[in-house]
PDB file of C-alpha atoms in Angstrom:
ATOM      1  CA  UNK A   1       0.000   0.000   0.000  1.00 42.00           C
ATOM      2  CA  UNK A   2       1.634   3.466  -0.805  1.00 43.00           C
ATOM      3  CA  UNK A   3       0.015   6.432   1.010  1.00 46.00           C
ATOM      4  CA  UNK A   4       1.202   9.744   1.918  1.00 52.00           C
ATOM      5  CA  UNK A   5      -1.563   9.610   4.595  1.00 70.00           C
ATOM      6  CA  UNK A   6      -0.727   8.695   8.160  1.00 84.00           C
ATOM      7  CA  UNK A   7      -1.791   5.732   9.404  1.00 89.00           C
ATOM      8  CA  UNK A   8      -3.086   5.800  12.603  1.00 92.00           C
ATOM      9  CA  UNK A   9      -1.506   3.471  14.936  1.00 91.00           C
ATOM     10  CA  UNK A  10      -1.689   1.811  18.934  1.00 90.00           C
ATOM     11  CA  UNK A  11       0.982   4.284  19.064  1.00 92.00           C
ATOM     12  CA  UNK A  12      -0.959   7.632  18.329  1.00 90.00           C
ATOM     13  CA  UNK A  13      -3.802   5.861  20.744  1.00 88.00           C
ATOM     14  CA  UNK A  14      -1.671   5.403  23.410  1.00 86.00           C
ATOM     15  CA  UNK A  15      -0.004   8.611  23.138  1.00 87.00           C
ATOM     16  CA  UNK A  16      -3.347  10.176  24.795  1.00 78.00           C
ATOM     17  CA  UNK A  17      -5.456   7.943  25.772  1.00 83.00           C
ATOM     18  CA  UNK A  18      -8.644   8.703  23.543  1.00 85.00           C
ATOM     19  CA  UNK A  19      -9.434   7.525  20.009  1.00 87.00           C
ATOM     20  CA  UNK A  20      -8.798  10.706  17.839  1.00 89.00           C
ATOM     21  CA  UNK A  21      -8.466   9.545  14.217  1.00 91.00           C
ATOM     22  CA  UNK A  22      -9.671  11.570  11.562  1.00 92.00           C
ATOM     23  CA  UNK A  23     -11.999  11.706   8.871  1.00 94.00           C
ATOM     24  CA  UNK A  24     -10.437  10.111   5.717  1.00 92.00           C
ATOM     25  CA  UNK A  25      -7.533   8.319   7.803  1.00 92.00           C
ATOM     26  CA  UNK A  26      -6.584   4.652   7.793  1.00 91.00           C
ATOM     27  CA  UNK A  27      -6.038   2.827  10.988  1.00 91.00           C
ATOM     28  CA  UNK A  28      -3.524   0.316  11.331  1.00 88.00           C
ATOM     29  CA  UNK A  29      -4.530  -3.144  11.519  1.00 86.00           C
ATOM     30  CA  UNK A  30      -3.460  -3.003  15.649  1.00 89.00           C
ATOM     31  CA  UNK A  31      -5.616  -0.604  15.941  1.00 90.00           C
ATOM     32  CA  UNK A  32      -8.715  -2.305  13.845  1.00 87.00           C
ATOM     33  CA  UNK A  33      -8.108  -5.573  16.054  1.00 86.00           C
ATOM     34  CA  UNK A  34      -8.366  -3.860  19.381  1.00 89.00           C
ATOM     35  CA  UNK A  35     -11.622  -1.863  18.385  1.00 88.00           C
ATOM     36  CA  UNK A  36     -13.050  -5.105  17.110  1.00 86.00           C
ATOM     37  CA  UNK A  37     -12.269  -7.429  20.601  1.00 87.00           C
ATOM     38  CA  UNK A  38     -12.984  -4.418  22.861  1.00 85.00           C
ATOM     39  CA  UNK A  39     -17.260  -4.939  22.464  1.00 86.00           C
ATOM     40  CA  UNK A  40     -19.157  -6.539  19.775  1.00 89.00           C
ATOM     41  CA  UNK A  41     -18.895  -4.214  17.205  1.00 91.00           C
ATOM     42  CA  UNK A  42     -22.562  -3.147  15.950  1.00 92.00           C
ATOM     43  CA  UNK A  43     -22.014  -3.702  12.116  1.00 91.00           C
ATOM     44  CA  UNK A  44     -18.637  -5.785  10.653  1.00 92.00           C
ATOM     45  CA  UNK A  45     -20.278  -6.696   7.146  1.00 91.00           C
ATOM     46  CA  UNK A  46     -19.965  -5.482   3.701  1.00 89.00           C
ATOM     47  CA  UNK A  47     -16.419  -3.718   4.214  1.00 88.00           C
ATOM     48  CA  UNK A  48     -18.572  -1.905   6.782  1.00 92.00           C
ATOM     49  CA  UNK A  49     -16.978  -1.783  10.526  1.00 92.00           C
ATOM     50  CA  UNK A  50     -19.016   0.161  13.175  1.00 94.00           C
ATOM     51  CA  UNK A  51     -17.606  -0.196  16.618  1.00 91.00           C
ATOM     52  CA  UNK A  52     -20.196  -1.241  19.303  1.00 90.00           C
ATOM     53  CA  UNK A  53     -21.126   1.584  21.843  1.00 91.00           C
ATOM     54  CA  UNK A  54     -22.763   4.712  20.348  1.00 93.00           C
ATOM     55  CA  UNK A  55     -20.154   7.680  20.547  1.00 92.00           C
ATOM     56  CA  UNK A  56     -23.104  10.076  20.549  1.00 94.00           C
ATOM     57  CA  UNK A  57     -26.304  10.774  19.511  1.00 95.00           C
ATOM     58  CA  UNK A  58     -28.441  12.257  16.872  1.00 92.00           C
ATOM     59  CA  UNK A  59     -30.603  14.794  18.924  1.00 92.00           C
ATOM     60  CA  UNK A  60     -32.872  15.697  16.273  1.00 93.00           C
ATOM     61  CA  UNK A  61     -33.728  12.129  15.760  1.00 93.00           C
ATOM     62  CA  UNK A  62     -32.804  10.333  18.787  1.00 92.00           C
ATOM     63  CA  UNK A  63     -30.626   7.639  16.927  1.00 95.00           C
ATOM     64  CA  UNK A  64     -27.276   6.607  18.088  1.00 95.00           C
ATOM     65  CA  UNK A  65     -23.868   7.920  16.018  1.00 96.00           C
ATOM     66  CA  UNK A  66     -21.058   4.950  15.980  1.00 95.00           C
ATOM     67  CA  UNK A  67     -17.449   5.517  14.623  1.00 94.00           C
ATOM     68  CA  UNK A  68     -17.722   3.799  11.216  1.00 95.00           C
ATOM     69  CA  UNK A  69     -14.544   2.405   8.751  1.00 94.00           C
ATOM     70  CA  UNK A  70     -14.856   1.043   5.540  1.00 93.00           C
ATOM     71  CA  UNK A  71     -12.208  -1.586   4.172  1.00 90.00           C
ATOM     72  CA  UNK A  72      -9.789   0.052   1.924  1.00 84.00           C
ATOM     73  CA  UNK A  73      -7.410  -3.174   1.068  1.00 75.00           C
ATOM     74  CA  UNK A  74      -5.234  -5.837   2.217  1.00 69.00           C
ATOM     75  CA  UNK A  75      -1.531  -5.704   2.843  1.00 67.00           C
ATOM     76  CA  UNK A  76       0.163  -8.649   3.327  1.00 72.00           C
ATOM     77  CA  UNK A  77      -2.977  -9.980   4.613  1.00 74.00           C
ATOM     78  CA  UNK A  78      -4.080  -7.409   6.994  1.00 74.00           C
ATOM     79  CA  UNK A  79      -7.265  -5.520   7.151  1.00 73.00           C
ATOM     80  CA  UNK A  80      -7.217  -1.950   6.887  1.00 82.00           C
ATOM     81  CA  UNK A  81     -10.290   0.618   7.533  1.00 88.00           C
ATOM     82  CA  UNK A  82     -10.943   4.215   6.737  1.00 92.00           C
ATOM     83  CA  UNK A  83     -12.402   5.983   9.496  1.00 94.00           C
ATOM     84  CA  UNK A  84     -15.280   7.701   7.602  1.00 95.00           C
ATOM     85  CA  UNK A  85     -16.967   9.498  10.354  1.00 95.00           C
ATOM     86  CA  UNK A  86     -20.121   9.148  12.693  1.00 95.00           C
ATOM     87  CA  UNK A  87     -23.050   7.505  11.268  1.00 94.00           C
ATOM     88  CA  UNK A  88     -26.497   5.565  12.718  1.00 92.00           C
TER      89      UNK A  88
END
C-alpha cells in the first residue's frame, strides 16, 4: 500500500489515551483488532466496521452515532479501515 496519509496506529492511541483519528484516515490493523475485541462491534459486514457503543447521539432524531470504517485493502494480509466518520 503506498500512502502519503498517516496511518493511525496503537501508538498515536496510546499517546493520549482517547481515540482521535480523523476523517479520511486509515487505521492500522493493531488498531482495527483492538476496536473489534474491545465490544461486539454493531455492524462488521460489507467492508462496513461500526464499533459497538454509540459515541453520541443524533438529537434531532434520537438515533445513536457509531465511529464507522470502511475496508480500503489488504496488505500482506491485513485488514485496513478508513475511518469515515459518525453515522447511525
Amino acid at each position: 500500500m503506498e500512502t502519503k496519509e498517516k496511518i493511525y496506529t496503537s501508538q498515536d492511541w496510546e499517546n493520549d489515551g482517547t481515540l482521535k483519528v480523523q476523517v479520511g484516515q486509515m487505521i492500522a490493523p493493531e488498531v482495527f483488532r483492538q476496536l473489534l475485541n474491545c465490544v461486539p462491534p454493531r455492524t462488521y459486514r460489507n467492508g462496513i466496521f461500526q464499533v459497538g457503543e454509540p459515541y453520541s447521539h443524533d438529537w434531532n432524531t434520537g438515533k445513536a452515532l457509531y465511529k464507522t470504517f470502511e475496508f480500503v485493502k489488504t496488505v500482506d494480509d491485513k485488514p485496513y479501515y478508513r475511518y469515515v466518520g459518525l453515522k447511525n
